[in-house]
CSV table of C-alpha atoms in Angstrom, one decimal:
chain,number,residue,atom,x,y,z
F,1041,UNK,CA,0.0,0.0,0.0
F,1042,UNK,CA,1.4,3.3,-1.1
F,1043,UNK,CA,2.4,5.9,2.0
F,1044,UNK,CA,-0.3,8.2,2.2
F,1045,UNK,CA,-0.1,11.8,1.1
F,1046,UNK,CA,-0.1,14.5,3.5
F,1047,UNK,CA,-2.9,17.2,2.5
F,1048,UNK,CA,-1.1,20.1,4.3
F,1049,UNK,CA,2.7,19.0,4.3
F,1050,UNK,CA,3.9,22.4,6.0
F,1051,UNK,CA,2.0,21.8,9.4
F,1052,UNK,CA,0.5,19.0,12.3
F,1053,UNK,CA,-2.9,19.0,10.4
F,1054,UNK,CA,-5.6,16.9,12.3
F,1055,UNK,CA,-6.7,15.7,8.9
F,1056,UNK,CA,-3.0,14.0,7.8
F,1057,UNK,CA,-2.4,12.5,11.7
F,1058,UNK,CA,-5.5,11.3,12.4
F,1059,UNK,CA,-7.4,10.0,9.4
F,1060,UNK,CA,-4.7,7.6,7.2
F,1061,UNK,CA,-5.9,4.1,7.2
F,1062,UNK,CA,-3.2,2.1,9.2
F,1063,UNK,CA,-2.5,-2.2,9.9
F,1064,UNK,CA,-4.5,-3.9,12.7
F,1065,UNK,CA,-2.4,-5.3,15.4
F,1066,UNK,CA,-2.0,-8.2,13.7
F,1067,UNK,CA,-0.6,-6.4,10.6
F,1068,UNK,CA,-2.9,-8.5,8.6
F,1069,UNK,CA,-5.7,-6.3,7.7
F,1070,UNK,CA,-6.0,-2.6,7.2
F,1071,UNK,CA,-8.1,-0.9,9.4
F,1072,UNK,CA,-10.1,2.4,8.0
F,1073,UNK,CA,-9.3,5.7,9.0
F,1074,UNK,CA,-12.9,6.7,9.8
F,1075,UNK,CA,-12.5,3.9,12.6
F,1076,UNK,CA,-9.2,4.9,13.9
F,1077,UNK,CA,-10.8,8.4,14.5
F,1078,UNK,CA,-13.6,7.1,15.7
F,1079,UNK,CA,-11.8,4.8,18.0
F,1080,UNK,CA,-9.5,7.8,18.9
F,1081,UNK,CA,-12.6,9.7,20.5
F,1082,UNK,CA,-14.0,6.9,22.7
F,1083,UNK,CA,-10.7,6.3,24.0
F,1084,UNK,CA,-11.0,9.9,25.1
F,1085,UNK,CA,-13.2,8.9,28.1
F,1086,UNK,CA,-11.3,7.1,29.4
F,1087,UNK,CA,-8.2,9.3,29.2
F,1088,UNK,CA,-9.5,12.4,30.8
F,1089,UNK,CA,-10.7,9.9,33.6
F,1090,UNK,CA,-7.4,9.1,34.3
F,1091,UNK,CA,-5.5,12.5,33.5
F,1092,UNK,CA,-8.0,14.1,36.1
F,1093,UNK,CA,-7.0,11.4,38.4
F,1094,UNK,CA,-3.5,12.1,38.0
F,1095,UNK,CA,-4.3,15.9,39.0
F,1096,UNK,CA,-6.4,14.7,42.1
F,1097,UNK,CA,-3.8,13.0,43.1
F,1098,UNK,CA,-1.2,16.0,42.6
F,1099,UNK,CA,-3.6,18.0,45.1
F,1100,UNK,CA,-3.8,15.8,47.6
F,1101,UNK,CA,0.1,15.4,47.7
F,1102,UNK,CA,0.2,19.1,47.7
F,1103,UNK,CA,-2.5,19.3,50.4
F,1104,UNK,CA,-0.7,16.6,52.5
F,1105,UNK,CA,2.8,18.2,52.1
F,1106,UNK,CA,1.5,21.9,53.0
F,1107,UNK,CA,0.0,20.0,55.7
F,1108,UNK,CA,3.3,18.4,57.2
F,1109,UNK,CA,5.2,21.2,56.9
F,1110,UNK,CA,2.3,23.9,59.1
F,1111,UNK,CA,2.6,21.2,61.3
F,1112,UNK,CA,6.8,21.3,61.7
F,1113,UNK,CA,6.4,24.7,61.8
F,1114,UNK,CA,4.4,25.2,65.3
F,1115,UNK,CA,6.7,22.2,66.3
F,1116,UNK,CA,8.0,23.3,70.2
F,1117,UNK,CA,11.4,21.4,69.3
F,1118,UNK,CA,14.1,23.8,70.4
F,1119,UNK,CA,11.9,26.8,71.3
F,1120,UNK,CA,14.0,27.4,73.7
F,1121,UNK,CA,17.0,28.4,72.4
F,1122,UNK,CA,17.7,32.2,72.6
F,1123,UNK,CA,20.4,34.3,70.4
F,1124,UNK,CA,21.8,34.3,66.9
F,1125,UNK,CA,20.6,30.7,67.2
F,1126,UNK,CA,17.5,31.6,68.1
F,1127,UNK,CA,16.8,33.6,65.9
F,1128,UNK,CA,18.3,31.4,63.1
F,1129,UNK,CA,15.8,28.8,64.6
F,1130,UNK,CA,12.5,30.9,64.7
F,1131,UNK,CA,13.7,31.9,60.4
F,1132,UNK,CA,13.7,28.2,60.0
F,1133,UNK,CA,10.2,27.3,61.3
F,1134,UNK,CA,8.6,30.6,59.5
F,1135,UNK,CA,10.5,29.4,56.1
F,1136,UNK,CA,8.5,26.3,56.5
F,1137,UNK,CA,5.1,27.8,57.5
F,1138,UNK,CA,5.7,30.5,53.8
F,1139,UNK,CA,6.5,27.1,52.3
F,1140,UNK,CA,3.2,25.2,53.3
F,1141,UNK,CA,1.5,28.2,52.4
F,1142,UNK,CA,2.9,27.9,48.7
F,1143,UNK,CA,2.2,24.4,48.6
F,1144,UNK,CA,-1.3,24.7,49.7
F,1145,UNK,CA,-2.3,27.5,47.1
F,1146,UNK,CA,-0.5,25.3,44.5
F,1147,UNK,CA,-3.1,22.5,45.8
F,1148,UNK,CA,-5.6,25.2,45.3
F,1149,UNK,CA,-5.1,26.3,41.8
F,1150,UNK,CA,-4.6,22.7,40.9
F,1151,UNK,CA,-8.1,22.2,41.7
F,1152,UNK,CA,-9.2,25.2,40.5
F,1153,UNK,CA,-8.0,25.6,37.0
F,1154,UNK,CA,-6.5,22.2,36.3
F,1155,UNK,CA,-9.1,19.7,37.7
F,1156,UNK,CA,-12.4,21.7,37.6
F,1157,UNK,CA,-11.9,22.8,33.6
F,1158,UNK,CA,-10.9,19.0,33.0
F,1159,UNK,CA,-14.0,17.6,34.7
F,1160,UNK,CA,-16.1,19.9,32.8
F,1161,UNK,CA,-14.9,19.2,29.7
F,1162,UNK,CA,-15.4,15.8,30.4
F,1163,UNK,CA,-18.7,16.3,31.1
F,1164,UNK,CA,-19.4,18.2,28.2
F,1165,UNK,CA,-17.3,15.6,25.9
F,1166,UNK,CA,-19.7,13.2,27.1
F,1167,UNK,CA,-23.1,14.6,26.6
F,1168,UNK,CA,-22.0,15.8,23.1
F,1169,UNK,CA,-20.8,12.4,21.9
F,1170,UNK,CA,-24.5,11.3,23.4
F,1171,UNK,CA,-25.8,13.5,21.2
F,1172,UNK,CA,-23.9,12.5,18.4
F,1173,UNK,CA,-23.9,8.5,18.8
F,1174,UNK,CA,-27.2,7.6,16.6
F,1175,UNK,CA,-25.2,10.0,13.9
F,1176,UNK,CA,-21.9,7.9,14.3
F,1177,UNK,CA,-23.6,5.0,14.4
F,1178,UNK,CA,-25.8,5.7,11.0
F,1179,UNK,CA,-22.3,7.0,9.6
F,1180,UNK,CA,-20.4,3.6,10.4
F,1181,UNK,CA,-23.2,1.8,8.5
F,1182,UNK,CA,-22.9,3.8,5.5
F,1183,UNK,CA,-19.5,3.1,5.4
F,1184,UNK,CA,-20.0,-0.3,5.6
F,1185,UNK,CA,-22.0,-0.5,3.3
F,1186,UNK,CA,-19.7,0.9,0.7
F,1187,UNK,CA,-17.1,-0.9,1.9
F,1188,UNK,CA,-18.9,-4.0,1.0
F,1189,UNK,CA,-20.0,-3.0,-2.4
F,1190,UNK,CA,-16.1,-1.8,-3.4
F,1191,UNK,CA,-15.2,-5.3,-2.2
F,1192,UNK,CA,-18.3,-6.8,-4.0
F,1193,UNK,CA,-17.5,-4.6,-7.3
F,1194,UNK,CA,-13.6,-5.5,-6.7
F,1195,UNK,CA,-14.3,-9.5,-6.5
F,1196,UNK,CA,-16.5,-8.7,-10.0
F,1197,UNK,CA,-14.4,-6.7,-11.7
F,1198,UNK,CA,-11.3,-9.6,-10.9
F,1199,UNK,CA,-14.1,-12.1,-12.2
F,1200,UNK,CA,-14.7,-10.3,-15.5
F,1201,UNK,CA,-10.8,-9.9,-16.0
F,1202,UNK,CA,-11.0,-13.9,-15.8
F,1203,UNK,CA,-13.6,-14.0,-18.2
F,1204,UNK,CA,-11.8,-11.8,-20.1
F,1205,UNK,CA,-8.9,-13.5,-20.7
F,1206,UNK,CA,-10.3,-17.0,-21.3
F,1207,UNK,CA,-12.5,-15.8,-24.1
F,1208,UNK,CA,-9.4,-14.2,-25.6
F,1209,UNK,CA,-7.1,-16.5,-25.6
F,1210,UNK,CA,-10.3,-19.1,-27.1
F,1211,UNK,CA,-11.0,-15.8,-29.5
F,1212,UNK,CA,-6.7,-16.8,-30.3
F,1213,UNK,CA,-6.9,-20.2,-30.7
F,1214,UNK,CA,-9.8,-20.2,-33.1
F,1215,UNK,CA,-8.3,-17.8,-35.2
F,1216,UNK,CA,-4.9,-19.6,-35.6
F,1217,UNK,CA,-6.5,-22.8,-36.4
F,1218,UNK,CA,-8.8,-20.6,-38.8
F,1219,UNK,CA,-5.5,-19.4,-40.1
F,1220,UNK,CA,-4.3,-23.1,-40.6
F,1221,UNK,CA,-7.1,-24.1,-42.4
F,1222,UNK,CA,-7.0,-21.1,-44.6
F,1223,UNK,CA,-3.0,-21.9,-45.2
F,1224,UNK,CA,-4.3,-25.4,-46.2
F,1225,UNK,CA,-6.8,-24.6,-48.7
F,1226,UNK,CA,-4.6,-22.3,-50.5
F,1227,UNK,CA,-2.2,-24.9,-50.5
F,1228,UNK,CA,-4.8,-27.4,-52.2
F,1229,UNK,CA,-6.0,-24.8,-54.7
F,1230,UNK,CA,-2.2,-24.2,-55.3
F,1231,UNK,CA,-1.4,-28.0,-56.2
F,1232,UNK,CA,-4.5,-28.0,-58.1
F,1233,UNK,CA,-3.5,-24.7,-60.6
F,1234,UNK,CA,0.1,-26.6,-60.8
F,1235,UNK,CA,-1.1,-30.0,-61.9
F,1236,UNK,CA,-3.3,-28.0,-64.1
F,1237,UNK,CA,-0.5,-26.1,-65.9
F,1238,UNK,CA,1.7,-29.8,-65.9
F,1239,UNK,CA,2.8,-31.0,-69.3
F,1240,UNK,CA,1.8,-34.4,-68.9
F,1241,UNK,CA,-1.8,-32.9,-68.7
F,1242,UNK,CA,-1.5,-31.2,-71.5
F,1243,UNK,CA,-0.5,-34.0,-73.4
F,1244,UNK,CA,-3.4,-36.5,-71.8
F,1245,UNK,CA,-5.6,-33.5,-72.9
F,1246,UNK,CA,-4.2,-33.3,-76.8
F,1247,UNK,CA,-4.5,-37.2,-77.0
F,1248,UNK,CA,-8.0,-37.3,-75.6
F,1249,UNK,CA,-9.0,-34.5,-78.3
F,1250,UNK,CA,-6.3,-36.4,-81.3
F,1251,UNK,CA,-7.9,-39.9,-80.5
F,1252,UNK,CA,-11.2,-39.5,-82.6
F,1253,UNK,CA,-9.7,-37.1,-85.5
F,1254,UNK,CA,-7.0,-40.0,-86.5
F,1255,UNK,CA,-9.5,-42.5,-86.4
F,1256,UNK,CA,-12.0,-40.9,-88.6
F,1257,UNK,CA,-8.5,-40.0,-90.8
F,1258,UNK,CA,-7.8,-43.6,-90.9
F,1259,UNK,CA,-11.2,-45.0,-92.0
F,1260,UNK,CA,-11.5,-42.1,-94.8
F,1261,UNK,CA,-7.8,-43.4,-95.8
F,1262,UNK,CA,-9.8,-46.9,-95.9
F,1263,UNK,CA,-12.5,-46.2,-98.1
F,1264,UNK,CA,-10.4,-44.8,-100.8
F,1265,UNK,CA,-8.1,-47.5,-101.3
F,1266,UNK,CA,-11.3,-50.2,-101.5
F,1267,UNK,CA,-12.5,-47.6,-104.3
């Protein structure tokens, strides 16, 4: 099968990625383009289930690691140390109470504009490919369909190639052995013209015509000697 042509060469176009007709897994039969797509779509579902599962679980890592580190924070662990140290000590614990509070807004955002558009989108993928599944479906029978009658039309048209090609080569064979038979009745007429144009029947002729005028000669020769 010859490599498919792209229709727009210069860029990713959704028509020349997702549309070529491509081997099963088997690499036995070719499976159509319109199905790949098609295929490509359901498989969607399932996909956003699991990317927004991914970001759920990205939250609840951030929530649990904001979490830990509040908590190390107000820890009471060396509290009492006073001076540079002290001090040092007291940065420490505020460092990680800023950090949890980073963490925990990432958490938040993730949920907000990573998780909530995904579900929605989900949701929206879903009712519009309810909406558009008697279509599909009526649009995988139609194509069916003509799949079957290209194959039906192939298988005929191979047939009448067939049928083609043993009346020809009959068509062939009649003619050279009408050709044969031509050959051989020239040939007879030939010998015939050359044993007509043979001496000896020319002389067979000349006696047959000489025979009665000598005999009549002969009896007049007869007559006049009795007289």
């Amino acid at each position: 099968m010859p490599e498919q042509q792209l229709l727009k060469p210069s860029e990713w176009s959704y028509c020349d990625y997702f549309w070529a007709d491509k081997k099963d897994s088997q690499g036995n039969n070719t499976v159509s383009g319109f199905e790949i797509l098609l295929q490509k779509q359901l498989k969607g579902k399932q996909m956003q289930k699991e990317m927004a599962e991914f970001v759920r679980e990205r939250i609840k890592i951030e929530e649990e690691y904001a979490k830990n580190l509040s908590k190390l924070s107000q820890n009471s662990l060396a509290a009492q140390e006073e001076g540079t140290l002290g001090e040092a000590w007291a940065q420490l614990k505020k460092s990680l109470a800023d950090e949890a509070e980073v963490h925990l807004k990432f958490s938040s955002k993730l949920q907000s504009e990573v998780e909530k558009p995904l579900l929605n989108f989900r949701e929206n993928f879903k009712k519009d490919m309810k909406k558009c599944d008697h279509h599909i479906a009526d649009l995988r029978k139609q194509l069916a369909s003509r799949y079957a009658a290209v194959e039906k039309a192939r298988k005929a048209l191979t047939e009448r190639q067939k049928d083609l090609e043993m009346k020809t080569q009959q068509l062939e064979v009649k003619l050279s052995n009408k050709t044969e038979e031509e050959i051989k009745k020239a040939r007879r007429k030939s010998t015939q013209a050359g044993e007509y144009l043979c001496p000896s029947s020319h002389l067979q002729c000349a006696h047959v015509y000489r025979q009665p005028f000598e005999e009549k000669q002969k009896l007049h020769v007869e007559q006049v000697k009795e007289s």
